[in-house]
GROMACS .gro file of C-alpha atoms in nm:
model
   95
    1ASP     CA    1   0.319   0.366   0.372
    2THR     CA    2   0.294   0.697   0.393
    3SER     CA    3   0.365   0.710   0.760
    4TYR     CA    4   0.731   0.765   0.694
    5GLU     CA    5   0.714   1.112   0.613
    6SER     CA    6   0.596   1.245   0.960
    7HIS     CA    7   0.261   1.386   0.867
    8HIS     CA    8   0.054   1.341   1.121
    9GLY     CA    9  -0.249   1.260   0.906
   10CYS     CA   10  -0.007   0.985   0.727
   11GLU     CA   11   0.073   0.857   1.047
   12VAL     CA   12  -0.321   0.809   1.106
   13VAL     CA   13  -0.444   0.631   0.847
   14ILE     CA   14  -0.122   0.377   0.836
   15ASP     CA   15  -0.246   0.327   1.199
   16ASN     CA   16  -0.563   0.278   1.123
   17ILE     CA   17  -0.569   0.078   0.793
   18LYS     CA   18  -0.309  -0.167   1.060
   19LEU     CA   19  -0.554  -0.196   1.341
   20LEU     CA   20  -0.872  -0.251   1.093
   21LEU     CA   21  -0.681  -0.525   0.926
   22TYR     CA   22  -0.619  -0.584   1.274
   23LYS     CA   23  -0.889  -0.613   1.436
   24ASN     CA   24  -1.077  -0.838   1.050
   25ASN     CA   25  -0.773  -1.096   1.153
   26ILE     CA   26  -0.517  -0.948   0.889
   27LYS     CA   27  -0.146  -0.931   0.973
   28THR     CA   28   0.030  -0.705   0.816
   29VAL     CA   29   0.340  -0.885   0.686
   30ASP     CA   30   0.569  -0.562   0.556
   31THR     CA   31   0.486  -0.234   0.417
   32ASN     CA   32   0.713  -0.011   0.151
   33PRO     CA   33   0.722   0.360   0.285
   34VAL     CA   34   0.631   0.642  -0.007
   35GLY     CA   35   0.874   0.703  -0.217
   36THR     CA   36   1.077   0.416  -0.218
   37ASP     CA   37   1.037   0.168  -0.551
   38CYS     CA   38   0.851  -0.110  -0.398
   39LEU     CA   39   0.992  -0.311  -0.760
   40GLU     CA   40   1.348  -0.225  -0.616
   41ASN     CA   41   1.309  -0.346  -0.264
   42SER     CA   42   1.392  -0.732  -0.265
   43ASN     CA   43   1.284  -0.745   0.030
   44PHE     CA   44   0.948  -0.600   0.011
   45LEU     CA   45   0.887  -0.808  -0.288
   46LYS     CA   46   0.998  -1.149  -0.092
   47ASN     CA   47   0.747  -1.044   0.209
   48MET     CA   48   0.476  -0.955  -0.089
   49ALA     CA   49   0.568  -1.317  -0.292
   50SER     CA   50   0.493  -1.534   0.082
   51SER     CA   51   0.100  -1.345   0.109
   52ASP     CA   52  -0.207  -1.408   0.046
   53LEU     CA   53  -0.343  -1.056   0.028
   54VAL     CA   54  -0.152  -0.738  -0.119
   55ILE     CA   55  -0.352  -0.387  -0.012
   56VAL     CA   56  -0.269  -0.063  -0.200
   57ASN     CA   57  -0.341   0.194  -0.059
   58GLY     CA   58  -0.431   0.445  -0.343
   59GLU     CA   59  -0.548   0.794  -0.085
   60GLY     CA   60  -0.410   1.092  -0.174
   61THR     CA   61  -0.148   0.966  -0.423
   62LEU     CA   62  -0.474   0.862  -0.688
   63HIS     CA   63  -0.698   1.132  -0.600
   64HIS     CA   64  -0.465   1.424  -0.651
   65ASN     CA   65  -0.241   1.346  -0.891
   66GLN     CA   66   0.119   1.285  -0.776
   67PRO     CA   67   0.391   1.146  -0.972
   68ARG     CA   68   0.403   0.862  -0.746
   69ALA     CA   69   0.058   0.731  -0.881
   70VAL     CA   70   0.304   0.579  -1.219
   71GLU     CA   71   0.482   0.411  -0.928
   72LEU     CA   72   0.178   0.249  -0.756
   73MET     CA   73   0.025   0.128  -1.048
   74ASN     CA   74   0.376  -0.026  -1.223
   75ALA     CA   75   0.368  -0.221  -0.862
   76VAL     CA   76   0.031  -0.323  -0.934
   77LYS     CA   77   0.076  -0.424  -1.248
   78TYR     CA   78   0.414  -0.624  -1.123
   79ILE     CA   79   0.195  -0.798  -0.879
   80ARG     CA   80  -0.106  -0.877  -1.150
   81LEU     CA   81   0.155  -0.984  -1.422
   82ASN     CA   82   0.390  -1.170  -1.190
   83LEU     CA   83   0.206  -1.307  -0.829
   84ASN     CA   84  -0.105  -1.503  -0.827
   85ILE     CA   85  -0.220  -1.225  -0.488
   86PRO     CA   86  -0.527  -1.089  -0.531
   87ILE     CA   87  -0.531  -0.678  -0.504
   88VAL     CA   88  -0.731  -0.454  -0.315
   89LEU     CA   89  -0.693  -0.118  -0.387
   90ILE     CA   90  -0.806   0.156  -0.077
   91MET     CA   91  -0.996   0.417  -0.257
   92LEU     CA   92  -1.250   0.741  -0.094
   93GLU     CA   93  -1.435   0.891  -0.192
   94HIS     CA   94  -1.417   1.306  -0.140
   95ARG     CA   95  -1.758   1.451  -0.036
   0.00000   0.00000   0.00000
């Protein structure tokens, strides 16, 4: 969740993701602040384990070769190997 970075663009992206999920009857149970290793966030892990779907916002992080991309991919690997939950990766194509 990049909205914790106090950057207007990040806040708009996260707000819009949450709004679109809500409009499609998908409840956001929890988010993990960017820069916080979700594998060390026990409350987030507990909430994620009881979820039906995990949505990963890779926009920016994966597009621009951010060091955080490794952390994000470690989280995806953990979910895939330890939880029986579908994972959706959000990526936008820039033209």
